[in-house]
XYZ file of C-alpha atoms in Angstrom:
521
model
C -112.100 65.337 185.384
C -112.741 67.351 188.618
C -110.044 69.632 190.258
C -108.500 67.789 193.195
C -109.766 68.537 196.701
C -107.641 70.346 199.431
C -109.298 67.954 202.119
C -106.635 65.848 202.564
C -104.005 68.565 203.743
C -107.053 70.365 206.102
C -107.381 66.400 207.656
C -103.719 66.461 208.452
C -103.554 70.099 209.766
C -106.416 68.974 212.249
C -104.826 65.264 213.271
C -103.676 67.048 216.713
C -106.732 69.017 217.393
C -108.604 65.745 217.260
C -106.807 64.754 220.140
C -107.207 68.200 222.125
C -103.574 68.549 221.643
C -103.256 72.519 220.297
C -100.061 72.856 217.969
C -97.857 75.192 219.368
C -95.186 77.017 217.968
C -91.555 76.766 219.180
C -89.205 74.479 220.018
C -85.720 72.614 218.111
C -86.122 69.039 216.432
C -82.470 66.998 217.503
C -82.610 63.883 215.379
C -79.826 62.088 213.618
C -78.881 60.967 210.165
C -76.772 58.285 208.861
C -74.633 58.011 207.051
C -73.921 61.434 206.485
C -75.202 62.497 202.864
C -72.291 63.559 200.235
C -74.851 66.862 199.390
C -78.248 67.558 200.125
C -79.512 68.791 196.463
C -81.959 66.584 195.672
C -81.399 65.026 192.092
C -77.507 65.513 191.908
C -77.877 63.206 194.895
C -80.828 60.874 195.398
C -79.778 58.103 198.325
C -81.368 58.224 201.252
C -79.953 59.816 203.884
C -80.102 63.216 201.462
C -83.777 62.359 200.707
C -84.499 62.328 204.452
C -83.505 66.168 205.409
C -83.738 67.384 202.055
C -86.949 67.005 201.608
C -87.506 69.603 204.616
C -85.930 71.961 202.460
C -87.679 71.238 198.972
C -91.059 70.694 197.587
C -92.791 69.574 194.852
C -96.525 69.648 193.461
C -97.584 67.073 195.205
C -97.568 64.058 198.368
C -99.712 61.273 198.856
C -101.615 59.547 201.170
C -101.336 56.483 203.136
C -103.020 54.942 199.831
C -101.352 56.895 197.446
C -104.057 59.265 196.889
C -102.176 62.877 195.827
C -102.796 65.500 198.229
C -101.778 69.132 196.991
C -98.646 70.843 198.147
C -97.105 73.150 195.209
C -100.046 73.024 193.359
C -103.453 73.538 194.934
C -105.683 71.674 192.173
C -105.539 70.298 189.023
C -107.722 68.960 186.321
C -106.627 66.381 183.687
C -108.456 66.167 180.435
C -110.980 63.136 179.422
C -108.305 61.797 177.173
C -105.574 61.705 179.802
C -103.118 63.294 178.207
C -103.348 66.992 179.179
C -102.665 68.212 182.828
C -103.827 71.556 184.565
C -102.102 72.538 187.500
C -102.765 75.622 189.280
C -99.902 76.784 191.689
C -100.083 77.888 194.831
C -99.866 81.728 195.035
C -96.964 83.903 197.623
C -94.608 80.753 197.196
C -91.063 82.213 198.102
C -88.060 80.573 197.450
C -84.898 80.745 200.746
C -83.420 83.324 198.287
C -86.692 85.674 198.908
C -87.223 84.887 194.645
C -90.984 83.980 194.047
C -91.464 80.469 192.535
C -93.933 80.523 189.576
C -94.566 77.600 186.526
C -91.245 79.002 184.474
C -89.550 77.023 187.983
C -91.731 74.147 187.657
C -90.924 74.007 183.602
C -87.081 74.274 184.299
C -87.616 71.935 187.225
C -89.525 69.465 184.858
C -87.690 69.344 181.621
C -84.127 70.486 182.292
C -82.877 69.838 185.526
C -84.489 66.195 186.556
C -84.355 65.382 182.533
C -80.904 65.453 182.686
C -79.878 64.424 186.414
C -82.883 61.729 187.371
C -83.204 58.493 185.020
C -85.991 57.776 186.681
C -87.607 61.321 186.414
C -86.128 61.088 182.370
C -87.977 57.676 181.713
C -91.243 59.446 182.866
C -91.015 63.208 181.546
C -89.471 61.972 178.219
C -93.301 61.328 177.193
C -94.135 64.751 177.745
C -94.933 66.931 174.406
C -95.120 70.345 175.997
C -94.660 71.826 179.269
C -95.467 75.547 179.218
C -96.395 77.838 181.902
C -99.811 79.382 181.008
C -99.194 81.945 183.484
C -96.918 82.482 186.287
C -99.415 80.197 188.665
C -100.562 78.090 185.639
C -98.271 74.911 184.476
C -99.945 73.004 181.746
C -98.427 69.751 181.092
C -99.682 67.733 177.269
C -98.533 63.779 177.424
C -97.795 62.404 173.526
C -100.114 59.304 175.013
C -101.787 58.407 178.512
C -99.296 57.474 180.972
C -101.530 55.835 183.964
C -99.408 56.363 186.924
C -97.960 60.249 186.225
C -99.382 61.926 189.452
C -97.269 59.271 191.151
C -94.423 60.939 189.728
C -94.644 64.791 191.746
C -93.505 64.203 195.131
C -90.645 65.942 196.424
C -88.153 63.072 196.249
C -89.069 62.079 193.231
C -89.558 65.843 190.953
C -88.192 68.664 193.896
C -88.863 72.349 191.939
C -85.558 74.096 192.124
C -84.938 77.524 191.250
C -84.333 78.229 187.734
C -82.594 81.795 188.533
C -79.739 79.736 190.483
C -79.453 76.999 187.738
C -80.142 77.702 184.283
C -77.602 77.894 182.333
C -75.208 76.539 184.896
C -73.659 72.513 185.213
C -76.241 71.339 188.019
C -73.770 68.758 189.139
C -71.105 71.371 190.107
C -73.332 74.521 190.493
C -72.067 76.223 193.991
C -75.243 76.159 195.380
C -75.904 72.688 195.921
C -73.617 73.674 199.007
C -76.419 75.379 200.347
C -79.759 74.025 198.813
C -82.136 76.677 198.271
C -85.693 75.378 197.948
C -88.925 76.356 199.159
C -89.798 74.122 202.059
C -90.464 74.900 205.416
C -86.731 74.826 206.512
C -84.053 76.360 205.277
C -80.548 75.376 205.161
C -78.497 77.389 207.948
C -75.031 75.531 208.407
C -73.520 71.953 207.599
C -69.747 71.191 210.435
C -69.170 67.856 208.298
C -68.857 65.076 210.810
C -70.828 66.559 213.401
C -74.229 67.856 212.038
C -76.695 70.310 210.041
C -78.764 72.602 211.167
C -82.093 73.957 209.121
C -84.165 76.803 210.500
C -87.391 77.647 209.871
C -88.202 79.533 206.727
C -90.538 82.740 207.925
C -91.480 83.185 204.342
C -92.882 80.063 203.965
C -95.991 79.894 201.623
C -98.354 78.063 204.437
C -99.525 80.459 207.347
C -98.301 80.239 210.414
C -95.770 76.958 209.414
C -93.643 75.479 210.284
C -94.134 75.111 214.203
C -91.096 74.062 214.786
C -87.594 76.888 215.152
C -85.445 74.777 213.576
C -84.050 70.950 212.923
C -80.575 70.035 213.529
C -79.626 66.458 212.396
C -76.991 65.002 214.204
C -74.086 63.026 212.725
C -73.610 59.531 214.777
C -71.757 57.039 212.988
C -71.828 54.744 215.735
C -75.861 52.762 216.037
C -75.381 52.321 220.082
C -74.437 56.027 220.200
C -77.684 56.973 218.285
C -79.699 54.633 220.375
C -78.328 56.095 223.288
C -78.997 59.662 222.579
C -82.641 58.464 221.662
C -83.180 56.880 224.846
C -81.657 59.479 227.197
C -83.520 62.185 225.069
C -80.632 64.259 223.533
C -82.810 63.184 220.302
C -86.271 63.458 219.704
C -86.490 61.551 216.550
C -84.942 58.344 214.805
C -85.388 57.106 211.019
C -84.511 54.818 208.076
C -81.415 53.235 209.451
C -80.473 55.483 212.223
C -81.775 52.350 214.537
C -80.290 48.569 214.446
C -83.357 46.114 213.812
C -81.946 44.003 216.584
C -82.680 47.391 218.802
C -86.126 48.261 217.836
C -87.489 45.568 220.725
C -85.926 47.044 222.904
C -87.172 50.474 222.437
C -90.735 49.897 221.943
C -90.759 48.987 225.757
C -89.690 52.179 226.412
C -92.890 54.358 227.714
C -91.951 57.575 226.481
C -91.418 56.488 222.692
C -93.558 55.545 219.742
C -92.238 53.225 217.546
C -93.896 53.782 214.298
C -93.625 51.647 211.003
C -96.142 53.680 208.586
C -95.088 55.941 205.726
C -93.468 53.663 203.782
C -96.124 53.135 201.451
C -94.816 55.331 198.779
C -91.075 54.309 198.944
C -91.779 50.883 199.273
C -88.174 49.434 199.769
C -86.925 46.397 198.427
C -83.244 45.081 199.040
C -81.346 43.139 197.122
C -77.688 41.216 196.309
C -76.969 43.714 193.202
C -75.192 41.675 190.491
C -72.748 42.989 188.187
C -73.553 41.014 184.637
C -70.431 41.473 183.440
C -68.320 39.774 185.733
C -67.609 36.358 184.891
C -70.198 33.469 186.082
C -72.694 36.309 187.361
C -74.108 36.581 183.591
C -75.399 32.938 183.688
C -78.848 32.638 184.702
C -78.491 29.611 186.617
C -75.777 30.979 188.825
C -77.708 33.858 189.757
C -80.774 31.432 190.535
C -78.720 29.055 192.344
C -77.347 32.273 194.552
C -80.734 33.107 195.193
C -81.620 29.253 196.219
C -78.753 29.549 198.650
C -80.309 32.656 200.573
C -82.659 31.472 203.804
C -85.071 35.665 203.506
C -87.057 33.972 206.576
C -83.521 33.700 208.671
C -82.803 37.060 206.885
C -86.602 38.914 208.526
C -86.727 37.352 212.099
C -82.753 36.794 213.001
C -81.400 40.393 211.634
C -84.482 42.022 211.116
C -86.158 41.082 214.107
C -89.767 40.459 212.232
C -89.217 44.587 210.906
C -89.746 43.733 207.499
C -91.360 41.083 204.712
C -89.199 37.773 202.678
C -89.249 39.677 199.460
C -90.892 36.923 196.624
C -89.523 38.859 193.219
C -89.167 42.662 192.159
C -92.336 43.608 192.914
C -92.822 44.370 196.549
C -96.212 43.175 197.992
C -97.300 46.974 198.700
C -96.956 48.166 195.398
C -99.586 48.423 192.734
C -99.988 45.055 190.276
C -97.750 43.083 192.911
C -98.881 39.470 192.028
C -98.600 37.135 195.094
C -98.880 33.933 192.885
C -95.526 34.330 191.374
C -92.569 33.179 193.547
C -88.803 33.093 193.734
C -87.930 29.277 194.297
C -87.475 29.005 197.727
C -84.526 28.265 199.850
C -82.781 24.804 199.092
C -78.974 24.451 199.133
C -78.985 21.409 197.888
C -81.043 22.108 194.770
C -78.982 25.157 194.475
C -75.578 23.382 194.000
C -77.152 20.767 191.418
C -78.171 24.365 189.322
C -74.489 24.693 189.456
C -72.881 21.669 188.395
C -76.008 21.765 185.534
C -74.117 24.879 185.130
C -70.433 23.429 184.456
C -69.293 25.759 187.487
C -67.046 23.133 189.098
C -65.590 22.992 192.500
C -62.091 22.773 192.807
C -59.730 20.847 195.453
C -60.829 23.478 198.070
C -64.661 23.379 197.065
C -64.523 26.554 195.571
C -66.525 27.200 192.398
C -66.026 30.775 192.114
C -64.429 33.901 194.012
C -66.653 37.460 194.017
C -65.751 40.723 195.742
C -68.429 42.100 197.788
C -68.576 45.913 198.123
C -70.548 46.238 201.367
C -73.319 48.791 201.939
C -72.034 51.484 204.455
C -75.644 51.878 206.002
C -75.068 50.308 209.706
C -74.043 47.144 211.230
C -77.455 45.833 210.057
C -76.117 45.578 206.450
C -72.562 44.478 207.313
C -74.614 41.903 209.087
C -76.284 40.914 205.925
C -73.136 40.607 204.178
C -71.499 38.283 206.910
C -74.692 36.399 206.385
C -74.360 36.252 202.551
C -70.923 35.212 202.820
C -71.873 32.298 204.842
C -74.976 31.369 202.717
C -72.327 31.413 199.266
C -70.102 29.592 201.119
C -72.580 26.510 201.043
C -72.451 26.495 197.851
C -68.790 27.157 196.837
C -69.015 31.048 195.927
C -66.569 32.974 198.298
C -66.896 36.049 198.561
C -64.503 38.932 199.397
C -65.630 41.977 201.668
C -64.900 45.344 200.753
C -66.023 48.567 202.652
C -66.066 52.486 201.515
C -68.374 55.306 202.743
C -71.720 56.197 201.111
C -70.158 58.597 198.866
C -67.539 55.365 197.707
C -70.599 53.125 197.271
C -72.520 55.097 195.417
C -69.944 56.169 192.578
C -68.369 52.533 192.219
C -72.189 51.468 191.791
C -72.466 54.069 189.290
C -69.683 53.477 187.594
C -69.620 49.419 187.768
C -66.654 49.037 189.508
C -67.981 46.011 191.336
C -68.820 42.447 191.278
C -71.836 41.915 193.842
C -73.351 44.492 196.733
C -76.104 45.341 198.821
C -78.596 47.753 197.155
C -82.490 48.847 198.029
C -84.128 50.803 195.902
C -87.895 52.902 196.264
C -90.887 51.378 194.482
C -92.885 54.701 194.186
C -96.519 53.239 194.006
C -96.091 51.817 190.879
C -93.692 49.023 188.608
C -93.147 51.783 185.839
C -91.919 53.935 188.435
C -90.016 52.343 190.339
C -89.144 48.675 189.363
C -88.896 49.287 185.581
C -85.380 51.290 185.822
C -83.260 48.458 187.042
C -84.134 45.772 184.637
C -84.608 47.338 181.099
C -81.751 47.404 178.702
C -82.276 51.339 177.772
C -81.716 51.899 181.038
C -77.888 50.864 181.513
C -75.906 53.736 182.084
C -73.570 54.536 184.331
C -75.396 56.108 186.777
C -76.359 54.757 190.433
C -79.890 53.482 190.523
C -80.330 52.481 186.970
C -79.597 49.616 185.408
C -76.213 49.272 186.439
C -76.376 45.165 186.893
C -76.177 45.525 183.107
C -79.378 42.839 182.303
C -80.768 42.957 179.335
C -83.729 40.660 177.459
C -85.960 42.134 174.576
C -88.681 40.071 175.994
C -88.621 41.932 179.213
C -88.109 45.196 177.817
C -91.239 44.433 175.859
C -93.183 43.759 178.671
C -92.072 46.628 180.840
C -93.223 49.210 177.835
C -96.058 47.511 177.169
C -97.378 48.049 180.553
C -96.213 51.392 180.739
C -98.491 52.522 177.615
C -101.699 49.976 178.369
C -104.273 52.754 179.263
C -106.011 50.303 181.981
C -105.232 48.284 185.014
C -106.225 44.851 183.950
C -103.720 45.020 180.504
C -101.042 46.455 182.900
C -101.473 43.760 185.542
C -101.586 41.398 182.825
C -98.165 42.536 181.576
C -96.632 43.009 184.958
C -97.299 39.355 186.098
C -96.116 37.801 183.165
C -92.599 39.897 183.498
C -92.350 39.299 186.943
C -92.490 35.237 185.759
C -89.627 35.704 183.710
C -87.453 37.792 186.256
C -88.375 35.350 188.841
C -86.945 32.802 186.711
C -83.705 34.795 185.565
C -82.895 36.644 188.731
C -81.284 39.755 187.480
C -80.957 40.339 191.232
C -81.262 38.543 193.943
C -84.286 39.715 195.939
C -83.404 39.658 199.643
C -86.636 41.626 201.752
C -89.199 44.135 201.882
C -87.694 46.721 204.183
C -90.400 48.583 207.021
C -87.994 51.168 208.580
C -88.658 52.029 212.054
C -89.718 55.821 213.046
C -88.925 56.334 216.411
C -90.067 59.377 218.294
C -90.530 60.750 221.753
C -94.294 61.060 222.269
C -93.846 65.488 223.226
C -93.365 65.211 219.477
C -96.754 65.421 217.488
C -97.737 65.291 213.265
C -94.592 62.932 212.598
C -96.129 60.368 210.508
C -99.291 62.227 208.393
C -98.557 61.077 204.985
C -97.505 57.921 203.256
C -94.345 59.297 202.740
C -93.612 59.765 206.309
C -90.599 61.531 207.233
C -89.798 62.411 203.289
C -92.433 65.308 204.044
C -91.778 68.616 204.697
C -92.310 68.457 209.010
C -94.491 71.723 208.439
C -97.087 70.686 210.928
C -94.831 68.582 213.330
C -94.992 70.351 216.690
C -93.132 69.879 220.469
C -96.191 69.657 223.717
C -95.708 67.327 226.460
């Protein structure tokens, strides 16, 4: 096959030219994060809020377009032989890591098989088909699949596979190697200083590999626990720039009346969100089918979209969100019917008692916003028609994620990124190699052979059609077992002031590097 063009990156460079806006260099980004991020190495810590700023201070080989086309970044081309197993990436050339070290393939090896291999399940699932990753030379990685794997440039964006240096850990325990204080990577932004509770500040790298990038002096990301404080600094222009879940839904109307803001809803097409009720297998009635499908029945996802959501956002219909490759709008979830849902559970021998109560869950809330405590008010009235109470519990985002991890929970609120493709980014939850304790695997604990079967089958079927094929008729079965209980396909609002220019460019929108973003009134 041919060597990727460069195109892409040249169309983005010239998106504010085309609007005889001349990118000028200068100027601070204020913007805001929430929650605040435990650390911001990418892969020892992969929830969101880290993915958002990190990924200003890392790169990988590639990002993608709007249609999840790969567009270079690390690696300027790359060629992939007729059998589709061997891949030819040449590196970009004077790529410095924040440490002044030069980055060459020996990083993008380490990067590849030893640091996400053991840190990332999802990066493992992927790379474990790999037979050898060598460095040709030092701007030459050659990568040799032990069979085709259709989807694999999916798997290179900076979220996903960040290249970290292997001078600063090799030979070290990545989880507890000092440096993940202060990330050193080789984006446009380096890390500068982190006052917990209050906010982090990046400046701009002057080594960076691209000439004349970033435009912009520096980002500082503000900590603002409180939503009507961040909308508040958004509206009276103390920020520039809102993400993810720095907004309330219920607020977005509100600001796109404002004149001076964009409210922007592309760049999702990568991540592709989906939310869901995660359920813990192991805890009493949760590991019957029927009770998870009843749950499910309970749930009104329209009420869920246009009453919390305010219309931001899709009824999610099964696993597979409806912007991901081999989504298959024929299969369903059965819809919302409360009373259908409590005849599942008296089918089910889960009884009420004097009080009407079948069952009594603890609910570890999702320390995202008022938005998902919300949702879990909501949840707790939609069990409640059907005689499952259920128990709030709070922690912060650091809490949530290592009870997750570790299973020390009944039901929660969890969304998880798609990445372009099932094998990527749907597979991970649902097969049975894949339960470990370790946020954002399995961790529900569901297992069938059948399903397992399916997901690997469509994971080695060298075409679309036998992969579709195998994807719809695994999405029938989880429809019908509800391993989770599918809530909505999230569209998080960017929301900028309009001096800002080059925030949304790629379909990973504000997971890219902000190398061409640029203040002009």
């Amino acid at each position: 096959m041919a060597a990727a063009s460069t195109a892409p990156l040249l169309m983005r460079a010239s998106d504010a030219l085309a609007q005889g806006i001349t990118p000028r260099r200068g100027g601070i980004l204020t913007t805001v994060l929430n929650p605040e991020p435990p650390v911001l190495q990418m892969g020892v810590n992969n929830q969101g809020p880290t993915l958002v700023a990190a990924s200003k201070i890392f790169e990988s080989l590639l990002t993608y377009s709007p249609t999840l086309e790969p567009i270079p970044m690390l690696a300027k081309s790359w060629t992939i032989s007729e059998d589709g197993r061997e891949y030819v990436f040449k590196l970009q050339e004077n790529v410095k890591f924040h440490d002044g070290q030069p980055m060459t393939a020996d990083d993008v090896v380490f990067s590849i098989m030893k640091f996400h291999m053991e840190l990332a399940p999802r990066a493992r699932t992927v790379f474990q088909n790999i037979d050898v990753c060598e460095a040709a030379d030092p701007h030459t990685l050659r990568i040799t699949l032990k069979k085709p794997f259709q989807p694999f440039l999916l798997m290179f964006d900076a979220t996903a596979c960040c290249i970290v240096p292997k001078h600063i850990f090799d030979g070290t325990d990545f989880r507890t190697n000092p440096v993940n204080a202060r990330p050193i990577g080789t984006g446009p932004f380096k890390f500068t200083e982190w006052q917990r509770g209050n906010f982090i500040r990046l400046d701009r790298f002057d080594g960076y590999w691209k000439p004349n990038r970033p435009y912009l002096d520096a980002i500082i990301y503000r900590i603002v626990p409180d939503s009507q404080s961040r909308r508040l600094a958004l509206e009276t222009g103390q920020v520039l720039l809102t993400q993810a879940n720095d907004i309330e839904p219920f607020d977005v109307p509100q600001l796109r009346a404002r004149p001076n803001l964009t409210v922007e809803t592309k760049g999702w097409e990568y991540m592709s969100p989906l939310s869901w009720m995660e359920i813990n297998h192991r805890v009493g009635p949760l590991g019957d089918p029927r009770v998870r499908k009843a749950m499910s029945m309970a749930i009104d996802r329209n009420f869920i979209v246009n009453r919390l959501w305010f219309g931001v956002g899709k009824a999610a219909t099964g696993p597979i969100s409806s912007t991901t490759r081999f989504y298959d709008p024929n299969v369903k979830l059965a819809p919302f019917d409360v009373r259908a849902a409590n005849q599942l559970l008296d089918a089910a021998g889960l009884k009420p008692n004097a009080q009407g109560v079948r069952a009594t869950l603890k609910h570890l809330m999702l320390p995202y916003g008022e938005i998902w405590t919300r949702l879990s008010e909501y949840l707790r009235q939609s069990m409640r028609q059907i005689g499952i109470q259920l128990e709030m519990e709070s922690t912060d985002a650091g809490g949530w994620s290592r009870r997750i991890g570790a299973w020390e929970y009944e039901t929660s609120i969890n969304f998880l990124y798609q990445l372009g493709d099932p094998t990527l980014g749907v597979e991970r939850s649902y097969v049975s190699n894949n339960i470990q304790k370790v946020t954002f695997t399995n961790t529900g604990g569901y297992a069938n052979p059948k399903v397992d079967e399916l997901f690997f089958a469509a994971r080695d079927a060298a075409d679309a059609p036998t992969r579709q094929r195998h994807f719809t008729e695994v999405t029938k079965i989880l429809v019908e077992e509800v391993p989770q209980i599918w809530l909505m396909e999230l569209t998080f609002p960017t929301i900028y002031d309009k001096k800002l220019h080059n925030v949304i460019t790629t379909g990973t929108g504000v997971h890219t590097g902000f190398d061409d973003m640029f203040l002009a009134s």
